[in-house]
Amino acid sequence: MSRKSTLRDVQKAQTRQRLLEAACHIFNRKGIEAATISDIVARAGASRPTFYLHFQDKREVLHELMSQYFTHAIPLLERFPGPQPTVAELKGWLCDSGSFLEKERELFDLLMQVIGSREPGQPTYGLEAMTIWIQKLGEKAPAFAAAVSKQNPQATARAELLILQIAWATIKMLRDRSDEVTEATLEVVAVALHEFLSDASLGAGKPSAPAGVGVAAT
């Protein structure tokens, strides 16, 4: 590959990422439905033809942004202190989760917007995020592996509720890390995680095999 084509590829990738970042900002500021292609290219300092060289429409942009969020979360999930960590270790990991969301604030806000949307036909990225988290944690802890198998409905239900609790705890950290209620929430969620991971009825299986991470197009 020539130096010229390599440089061209780098510039193309940079333009694509600039369009994605601009779209994320516009989606969060105006809402996904209200945002226009013109808004996005103006923010990115690009043109409409350039946009269409990279994406078909806003839906494809949203899909790639959500894919980026899920991919960025993988290192955090791989640091989960399984299979049977202490409450203190779990609390430390929850704090790491808060730091992750602070770094990925715009993508997380976009995910929350999609989850809260009542628009018909809106992609189910919230459910996909939950599934990915449970799958990756299942590689670290037998209790989550039991939830992945879906042979134990109670394990699956408890795992899903715990993911929601983790999300709420990290949201509270974003709002006010020093608040006493936030600190109590971290403790409560860490204890709930510990009880789930220590449940002998869920620990008979082995952690699940690694699963690929992807977002299904809808």
PDB file of N, CA and C in Angstrom, residues 18-44 106-107 109-110:
ATOM      1  N   ARG A  18     -15.296  12.291  12.803  1.00  0.00           N
ATOM      2  CA  ARG A  18     -15.764  13.663  13.042  1.00  0.00           C
ATOM      3  C   ARG A  18     -17.267  13.770  12.813  1.00  0.00           C
ATOM      4  N   LEU A  19     -17.761  13.102  11.794  1.00  0.00           N
ATOM      5  CA  LEU A  19     -19.202  13.088  11.528  1.00  0.00           C
ATOM      6  C   LEU A  19     -19.955  12.384  12.656  1.00  0.00           C
ATOM      7  N   LEU A  20     -19.388  11.290  13.156  1.00  0.00           N
ATOM      8  CA  LEU A  20     -20.024  10.561  14.252  1.00  0.00           C
ATOM      9  C   LEU A  20     -20.093  11.413  15.514  1.00  0.00           C
ATOM     10  N   GLU A  21     -18.990  12.070  15.845  1.00  0.00           N
ATOM     11  CA  GLU A  21     -18.968  12.911  17.042  1.00  0.00           C
ATOM     12  C   GLU A  21     -19.934  14.083  16.906  1.00  0.00           C
ATOM     13  N   ALA A  22     -19.995  14.650  15.713  1.00  0.00           N
ATOM     14  CA  ALA A  22     -20.928  15.752  15.477  1.00  0.00           C
ATOM     15  C   ALA A  22     -22.366  15.268  15.611  1.00  0.00           C
ATOM     16  N   ALA A  23     -22.651  14.100  15.065  1.00  0.00           N
ATOM     17  CA  ALA A  23     -24.005  13.546  15.143  1.00  0.00           C
ATOM     18  C   ALA A  23     -24.399  13.276  16.584  1.00  0.00           C
ATOM     19  N   CYS A  24     -23.483  12.725  17.364  1.00  0.00           N
ATOM     20  CA  CYS A  24     -23.776  12.441  18.773  1.00  0.00           C
ATOM     21  C   CYS A  24     -24.132  13.728  19.506  1.00  0.00           C
ATOM     22  N   HIS A  25     -23.367  14.777  19.259  1.00  0.00           N
ATOM     23  CA  HIS A  25     -23.634  16.071  19.896  1.00  0.00           C
ATOM     24  C   HIS A  25     -24.999  16.612  19.473  1.00  0.00           C
ATOM     25  N   ILE A  26     -25.284  16.571  18.192  1.00  0.00           N
ATOM     26  CA  ILE A  26     -26.559  17.099  17.684  1.00  0.00           C
ATOM     27  C   ILE A  26     -27.736  16.260  18.172  1.00  0.00           C
ATOM     28  N   PHE A  27     -27.584  14.938  18.159  1.00  0.00           N
ATOM     29  CA  PHE A  27     -28.656  14.063  18.648  1.00  0.00           C
ATOM     30  C   PHE A  27     -28.996  14.382  20.098  1.00  0.00           C
ATOM     31  N   ASN A  28     -27.963  14.613  20.904  1.00  0.00           N
ATOM     32  CA  ASN A  28     -28.200  14.910  22.320  1.00  0.00           C
ATOM     33  C   ASN A  28     -28.779  16.305  22.527  1.00  0.00           C
ATOM     34  N   ARG A  29     -28.399  17.242  21.671  1.00  0.00           N
ATOM     35  CA  ARG A  29     -28.860  18.628  21.844  1.00  0.00           C
ATOM     36  C   ARG A  29     -30.270  18.827  21.297  1.00  0.00           C
ATOM     37  N   LYS A  30     -30.564  18.248  20.130  1.00  0.00           N
ATOM     38  CA  LYS A  30     -31.847  18.500  19.474  1.00  0.00           C
ATOM     39  C   LYS A  30     -32.822  17.320  19.540  1.00  0.00           C
ATOM     40  N   GLY A  31     -32.289  16.130  19.842  1.00  0.00           N
ATOM     41  CA  GLY A  31     -33.101  14.924  19.761  1.00  0.00           C
ATOM     42  C   GLY A  31     -32.863  14.239  18.427  1.00  0.00           C
ATOM     43  N   ILE A  32     -32.924  12.917  18.432  1.00  0.00           N
ATOM     44  CA  ILE A  32     -32.612  12.155  17.221  1.00  0.00           C
ATOM     45  C   ILE A  32     -33.568  12.488  16.086  1.00  0.00           C
ATOM     46  N   GLU A  33     -34.851  12.555  16.391  1.00  0.00           N
ATOM     47  CA  GLU A  33     -35.839  12.789  15.340  1.00  0.00           C
ATOM     48  C   GLU A  33     -35.728  14.193  14.751  1.00  0.00           C
ATOM     49  N   ALA A  34     -35.449  15.180  15.611  1.00  0.00           N
ATOM     50  CA  ALA A  34     -35.396  16.574  15.147  1.00  0.00           C
ATOM     51  C   ALA A  34     -34.089  16.902  14.435  1.00  0.00           C
ATOM     52  N   ALA A  35     -33.030  16.163  14.726  1.00  0.00           N
ATOM     53  CA  ALA A  35     -31.730  16.432  14.109  1.00  0.00           C
ATOM     54  C   ALA A  35     -31.789  16.184  12.605  1.00  0.00           C
ATOM     55  N   THR A  36     -31.067  16.997  11.858  1.00  0.00           N
ATOM     56  CA  THR A  36     -31.028  16.843  10.402  1.00  0.00           C
ATOM     57  C   THR A  36     -29.604  16.570   9.934  1.00  0.00           C
ATOM     58  N   ILE A  37     -29.490  16.056   8.724  1.00  0.00           N
ATOM     59  CA  ILE A  37     -28.171  15.840   8.132  1.00  0.00           C
ATOM     60  C   ILE A  37     -27.432  17.170   8.018  1.00  0.00           C
ATOM     61  N   SER A  38     -28.163  18.232   7.689  1.00  0.00           N
ATOM     62  CA  SER A  38     -27.542  19.554   7.583  1.00  0.00           C
ATOM     63  C   SER A  38     -26.952  19.986   8.918  1.00  0.00           C
ATOM     64  N   ASP A  39     -27.653  19.693  10.023  1.00  0.00           N
ATOM     65  CA  ASP A  39     -27.127  20.007  11.354  1.00  0.00           C
ATOM     66  C   ASP A  39     -25.806  19.286  11.592  1.00  0.00           C
ATOM     67  N   ILE A  40     -25.783  18.021  11.229  1.00  0.00           N
ATOM     68  CA  ILE A  40     -24.604  17.191  11.498  1.00  0.00           C
ATOM     69  C   ILE A  40     -23.399  17.662  10.695  1.00  0.00           C
ATOM     70  N   VAL A  41     -23.587  17.899   9.399  1.00  0.00           N
ATOM     71  CA  VAL A  41     -22.440  18.296   8.573  1.00  0.00           C
ATOM     72  C   VAL A  41     -21.956  19.694   8.943  1.00  0.00           C
ATOM     73  N   ALA A  42     -22.865  20.561   9.360  1.00  0.00           N
ATOM     74  CA  ALA A  42     -22.450  21.900   9.785  1.00  0.00           C
ATOM     75  C   ALA A  42     -21.575  21.803  11.024  1.00  0.00           C
ATOM     76  N   ARG A  43     -21.965  20.955  11.960  1.00  0.00           N
ATOM     77  CA  ARG A  43     -21.180  20.760  13.182  1.00  0.00           C
ATOM     78  C   ARG A  43     -19.818  20.142  12.866  1.00  0.00           C
ATOM     79  N   ALA A  44     -19.796  19.219  11.901  1.00  0.00           N
ATOM     80  CA  ALA A  44     -18.557  18.512  11.559  1.00  0.00           C
ATOM     81  C   ALA A  44     -17.661  19.300  10.616  1.00  0.00           C
ATOM     82  N   GLU A 106     -21.427  11.390  26.474  1.00  0.00           N
ATOM     83  CA  GLU A 106     -22.294  11.715  25.336  1.00  0.00           C
ATOM     84  C   GLU A 106     -22.928  10.462  24.732  1.00  0.00           C
ATOM     85  N   LEU A 107     -22.147   9.388  24.615  1.00  0.00           N
ATOM     86  CA  LEU A 107     -22.705   8.149  24.075  1.00  0.00           C
ATOM     87  C   LEU A 107     -23.729   7.552  25.035  1.00  0.00           C
ATOM     88  N   ASP A 109     -25.562   9.240  27.235  1.00  0.00           N
ATOM     89  CA  ASP A 109     -26.768  10.080  27.166  1.00  0.00           C
ATOM     90  C   ASP A 109     -27.600   9.731  25.932  1.00  0.00           C
ATOM     91  N   LEU A 110     -26.909   9.425  24.833  1.00  0.00           N
ATOM     92  CA  LEU A 110     -27.613   9.045  23.609  1.00  0.00           C
ATOM     93  C   LEU A 110     -28.349   7.721  23.801  1.00  0.00           C
TER      94      LEU A 110
END
